Amino acid sequence: MKRGFVSECHVVIYCDGCGDIYTENENESICFDSVNQAVHYLNARSAGVGWIYDGDKVHCDGCLATAICADRGHTFPDTWQTTKRLLGISTRSRTCTVCGVPEIEALP
């Protein structure tokens, strides 16, 4: 029986692109017993969370979206959201539906 403070080895998943740690609830990392267990878990969950292991590297949903936009270009909606400022220049903006990057323009 183990008691007190015990050092143990475990595996956590980090994105090879940006270094983000894989979390689910309350931003706590998940500890796995082995790399194989982590790969199996990630592959079983990847459709729902967007993280992908391609057999070599792990990529988070943000890095995957950024790669898609770098390859194909951003996908912006046709409509803009206007922000009126009382003491300054008003702007209009829209956000890429793939990666979340905003496009903001000053209005005359």
JSON list of C-alpha atoms in Angstrom, two decimals:
[
{"chain": "A", "resi": 1, "resn": "MET", "atom": "CA", "xyz": [0.00, 0.00, 0.00]},
{"chain": "A", "resi": 2, "resn": "LYS", "atom": "CA", "xyz": [1.29, 3.46, -0.93]},
{"chain": "A", "resi": 3, "resn": "ARG", "atom": "CA", "xyz": [1.03, 6.27, 1.59]},
{"chain": "A", "resi": 4, "resn": "GLY", "atom": "CA", "xyz": [2.10, 9.87, 1.80]},
{"chain": "A", "resi": 5, "resn": "PHE", "atom": "CA", "xyz": [3.85, 11.58, -1.08]},
{"chain": "A", "resi": 6, "resn": "VAL", "atom": "CA", "xyz": [4.78, 9.19, -3.87]},
{"chain": "A", "resi": 7, "resn": "SER", "atom": "CA", "xyz": [6.50, 10.18, -7.11]},
{"chain": "A", "resi": 8, "resn": "GLU", "atom": "CA", "xyz": [5.03, 8.42, -10.12]},
{"chain": "A", "resi": 9, "resn": "CYS", "atom": "CA", "xyz": [5.56, 8.79, -13.86]},
{"chain": "A", "resi": 10, "resn": "HIS", "atom": "CA", "xyz": [2.67, 9.62, -16.14]},
{"chain": "A", "resi": 11, "resn": "VAL", "atom": "CA", "xyz": [2.02, 10.87, -19.67]},
{"chain": "A", "resi": 12, "resn": "VAL", "atom": "CA", "xyz": [0.17, 14.07, -20.60]},
{"chain": "A", "resi": 13, "resn": "ILE", "atom": "CA", "xyz": [-0.61, 15.30, -24.11]},
{"chain": "A", "resi": 14, "resn": "TYR", "atom": "CA", "xyz": [0.84, 18.56, -25.49]},
{"chain": "A", "resi": 15, "resn": "CYS", "atom": "CA", "xyz": [0.26, 20.05, -28.95]},
{"chain": "A", "resi": 16, "resn": "ASP", "atom": "CA", "xyz": [3.39, 19.78, -31.11]},
{"chain": "A", "resi": 17, "resn": "GLY", "atom": "CA", "xyz": [2.45, 23.05, -32.81]},
{"chain": "A", "resi": 18, "resn": "CYS", "atom": "CA", "xyz": [1.72, 25.52, -30.03]},
{"chain": "A", "resi": 19, "resn": "GLY", "atom": "CA", "xyz": [2.49, 23.63, -26.84]},
{"chain": "A", "resi": 20, "resn": "ASP", "atom": "CA", "xyz": [-1.04, 23.74, -25.41]},
{"chain": "A", "resi": 21, "resn": "ILE", "atom": "CA", "xyz": [-1.82, 20.94, -23.00]},
{"chain": "A", "resi": 22, "resn": "TYR", "atom": "CA", "xyz": [-4.79, 18.64, -23.67]},
{"chain": "A", "resi": 23, "resn": "THR", "atom": "CA", "xyz": [-7.50, 19.26, -21.08]},
{"chain": "A", "resi": 24, "resn": "GLU", "atom": "CA", "xyz": [-11.17, 18.51, -20.78]},
{"chain": "A", "resi": 25, "resn": "ASN", "atom": "CA", "xyz": [-12.88, 19.63, -17.58]},
{"chain": "A", "resi": 26, "resn": "GLU", "atom": "CA", "xyz": [-11.76, 22.68, -15.63]},
{"chain": "A", "resi": 27, "resn": "ASN", "atom": "CA", "xyz": [-8.48, 22.94, -17.58]},
{"chain": "A", "resi": 28, "resn": "GLU", "atom": "CA", "xyz": [-6.86, 20.05, -15.74]},
{"chain": "A", "resi": 29, "resn": "SER", "atom": "CA", "xyz": [-4.57, 17.81, -17.77]},
{"chain": "A", "resi": 30, "resn": "ILE", "atom": "CA", "xyz": [-5.35, 14.13, -17.96]},
{"chain": "A", "resi": 31, "resn": "CYS", "atom": "CA", "xyz": [-2.66, 11.76, -16.73]},
{"chain": "A", "resi": 32, "resn": "PHE", "atom": "CA", "xyz": [-2.19, 8.52, -18.66]},
{"chain": "A", "resi": 33, "resn": "ASP", "atom": "CA", "xyz": [-0.23, 5.43, -17.66]},
{"chain": "A", "resi": 34, "resn": "SER", "atom": "CA", "xyz": [1.51, 5.13, -21.04]},
{"chain": "A", "resi": 35, "resn": "VAL", "atom": "CA", "xyz": [1.90, 6.79, -24.43]},
{"chain": "A", "resi": 36, "resn": "ASN", "atom": "CA", "xyz": [-0.19, 3.98, -25.97]},
{"chain": "A", "resi": 37, "resn": "GLN", "atom": "CA", "xyz": [-3.02, 4.70, -23.56]},
{"chain": "A", "resi": 38, "resn": "ALA", "atom": "CA", "xyz": [-2.85, 8.43, -24.38]},
{"chain": "A", "resi": 39, "resn": "VAL", "atom": "CA", "xyz": [-2.85, 7.75, -28.15]},
{"chain": "A", "resi": 40, "resn": "HIS", "atom": "CA", "xyz": [-5.80, 5.38, -27.86]},
{"chain": "A", "resi": 41, "resn": "TYR", "atom": "CA", "xyz": [-7.76, 7.87, -25.74]},
{"chain": "A", "resi": 42, "resn": "LEU", "atom": "CA", "xyz": [-7.02, 10.78, -28.07]},
{"chain": "A", "resi": 43, "resn": "ASN", "atom": "CA", "xyz": [-7.93, 8.79, -31.19]},
{"chain": "A", "resi": 44, "resn": "ALA", "atom": "CA", "xyz": [-11.20, 7.67, -29.59]},
{"chain": "A", "resi": 45, "resn": "ARG", "atom": "CA", "xyz": [-12.08, 11.27, -28.61]},
{"chain": "A", "resi": 46, "resn": "SER", "atom": "CA", "xyz": [-10.60, 13.25, -31.52]},
{"chain": "A", "resi": 47, "resn": "ALA", "atom": "CA", "xyz": [-13.82, 13.62, -33.50]},
{"chain": "A", "resi": 48, "resn": "GLY", "atom": "CA", "xyz": [-15.43, 15.38, -30.56]},
{"chain": "A", "resi": 49, "resn": "VAL", "atom": "CA", "xyz": [-12.57, 17.59, -29.39]},
{"chain": "A", "resi": 50, "resn": "GLY", "atom": "CA", "xyz": [-10.61, 18.33, -32.55]},
{"chain": "A", "resi": 51, "resn": "TRP", "atom": "CA", "xyz": [-7.19, 17.12, -31.38]},
{"chain": "A", "resi": 52, "resn": "ILE", "atom": "CA", "xyz": [-5.49, 14.81, -33.88]},
{"chain": "A", "resi": 53, "resn": "TYR", "atom": "CA", "xyz": [-2.58, 12.38, -33.61]},
{"chain": "A", "resi": 54, "resn": "ASP", "atom": "CA", "xyz": [-1.28, 11.61, -37.11]},
{"chain": "A", "resi": 55, "resn": "GLY", "atom": "CA", "xyz": [1.08, 8.82, -36.08]},
{"chain": "A", "resi": 56, "resn": "ASP", "atom": "CA", "xyz": [3.95, 11.26, -35.61]},
{"chain": "A", "resi": 57, "resn": "LYS", "atom": "CA", "xyz": [2.69, 14.47, -34.03]},
{"chain": "A", "resi": 58, "resn": "VAL", "atom": "CA", "xyz": [-0.21, 15.75, -31.96]},
{"chain": "A", "resi": 59, "resn": "HIS", "atom": "CA", "xyz": [-2.07, 18.86, -33.14]},
{"chain": "A", "resi": 60, "resn": "CYS", "atom": "CA", "xyz": [-4.71, 20.80, -31.24]},
{"chain": "A", "resi": 61, "resn": "ASP", "atom": "CA", "xyz": [-7.91, 22.14, -32.77]},
{"chain": "A", "resi": 62, "resn": "GLY", "atom": "CA", "xyz": [-6.49, 25.67, -32.95]},
{"chain": "A", "resi": 63, "resn": "CYS", "atom": "CA", "xyz": [-3.37, 24.61, -34.86]},
{"chain": "A", "resi": 64, "resn": "LEU", "atom": "CA", "xyz": [-5.48, 22.51, -37.24]},
{"chain": "A", "resi": 65, "resn": "ALA", "atom": "CA", "xyz": [-7.79, 25.45, -37.94]},
{"chain": "A", "resi": 66, "resn": "THR", "atom": "CA", "xyz": [-4.82, 27.76, -38.49]},
{"chain": "A", "resi": 67, "resn": "ALA", "atom": "CA", "xyz": [-3.27, 25.27, -40.91]},
{"chain": "A", "resi": 68, "resn": "ILE", "atom": "CA", "xyz": [-6.52, 25.02, -42.88]},
{"chain": "A", "resi": 69, "resn": "CYS", "atom": "CA", "xyz": [-6.72, 28.81, -43.19]},
{"chain": "A", "resi": 70, "resn": "ALA", "atom": "CA", "xyz": [-3.05, 29.06, -44.16]},
{"chain": "A", "resi": 71, "resn": "ASP", "atom": "CA", "xyz": [-3.69, 26.53, -46.93]},
{"chain": "A", "resi": 72, "resn": "ARG", "atom": "CA", "xyz": [-7.13, 27.66, -48.17]},
{"chain": "A", "resi": 73, "resn": "GLY", "atom": "CA", "xyz": [-7.51, 31.20, -46.84]},
{"chain": "A", "resi": 74, "resn": "HIS", "atom": "CA", "xyz": [-9.88, 32.49, -44.18]},
{"chain": "A", "resi": 75, "resn": "THR", "atom": "CA", "xyz": [-13.65, 31.97, -44.39]},
{"chain": "A", "resi": 76, "resn": "PHE", "atom": "CA", "xyz": [-15.43, 35.15, -43.34]},
{"chain": "A", "resi": 77, "resn": "PRO", "atom": "CA", "xyz": [-19.21, 35.59, -43.18]},
{"chain": "A", "resi": 78, "resn": "ASP", "atom": "CA", "xyz": [-20.75, 38.08, -45.61]},
{"chain": "A", "resi": 79, "resn": "THR", "atom": "CA", "xyz": [-22.09, 40.27, -42.80]},
{"chain": "A", "resi": 80, "resn": "TRP", "atom": "CA", "xyz": [-20.07, 42.65, -40.65]},
{"chain": "A", "resi": 81, "resn": "GLN", "atom": "CA", "xyz": [-20.62, 43.78, -37.07]},
{"chain": "A", "resi": 82, "resn": "THR", "atom": "CA", "xyz": [-20.32, 47.54, -36.61]},
{"chain": "A", "resi": 83, "resn": "THR", "atom": "CA", "xyz": [-18.96, 49.07, -33.42]},
{"chain": "A", "resi": 84, "resn": "LYS", "atom": "CA", "xyz": [-19.68, 52.77, -32.95]},
{"chain": "A", "resi": 85, "resn": "ARG", "atom": "CA", "xyz": [-17.33, 54.64, -30.66]},
{"chain": "A", "resi": 86, "resn": "LEU", "atom": "CA", "xyz": [-18.46, 57.88, -29.04]},
{"chain": "A", "resi": 87, "resn": "LEU", "atom": "CA", "xyz": [-15.11, 59.67, -29.13]},
{"chain": "A", "resi": 88, "resn": "GLY", "atom": "CA", "xyz": [-13.27, 57.86, -31.85]},
{"chain": "A", "resi": 89, "resn": "ILE", "atom": "CA", "xyz": [-13.34, 56.04, -35.12]},
{"chain": "A", "resi": 90, "resn": "SER", "atom": "CA", "xyz": [-16.05, 53.46, -35.58]},
{"chain": "A", "resi": 91, "resn": "THR", "atom": "CA", "xyz": [-15.08, 50.02, -36.83]},
{"chain": "A", "resi": 92, "resn": "ARG", "atom": "CA", "xyz": [-16.63, 47.05, -38.50]},
{"chain": "A", "resi": 93, "resn": "SER", "atom": "CA", "xyz": [-15.48, 43.49, -37.90]},
{"chain": "A", "resi": 94, "resn": "ARG", "atom": "CA", "xyz": [-16.12, 39.87, -38.74]},
{"chain": "A", "resi": 95, "resn": "THR", "atom": "CA", "xyz": [-14.49, 36.67, -37.58]},
{"chain": "A", "resi": 96, "resn": "CYS", "atom": "CA", "xyz": [-13.19, 33.72, -39.58]},
{"chain": "A", "resi": 97, "resn": "THR", "atom": "CA", "xyz": [-15.58, 30.82, -39.03]},
{"chain": "A", "resi": 98, "resn": "VAL", "atom": "CA", "xyz": [-12.72, 28.30, -39.21]},
{"chain": "A", "resi": 99, "resn": "CYS", "atom": "CA", "xyz": [-9.92, 29.67, -37.03]},
{"chain": "A", "resi": 100, "resn": "GLY", "atom": "CA", "xyz": [-11.49, 32.60, -35.18]},
{"chain": "A", "resi": 101, "resn": "VAL", "atom": "CA", "xyz": [-9.12, 35.29, -36.48]},
{"chain": "A", "resi": 102, "resn": "PRO", "atom": "CA", "xyz": [-10.88, 38.66, -36.59]},
{"chain": "A", "resi": 103, "resn": "GLU", "atom": "CA", "xyz": [-10.84, 41.08, -39.52]},
{"chain": "A", "resi": 104, "resn": "ILE", "atom": "CA", "xyz": [-11.34, 44.68, -38.37]},
{"chain": "A", "resi": 105, "resn": "GLU", "atom": "CA", "xyz": [-11.64, 47.80, -40.52]},
{"chain": "A", "resi": 106, "resn": "ALA", "atom": "CA", "xyz": [-11.96, 51.45, -39.57]},
{"chain": "A", "resi": 107, "resn": "LEU", "atom": "CA", "xyz": [-15.03, 53.21, -40.93]},
{"chain": "A", "resi": 108, "resn": "PRO", "atom": "CA", "xyz": [-14.82, 56.71, -42.40]}
]
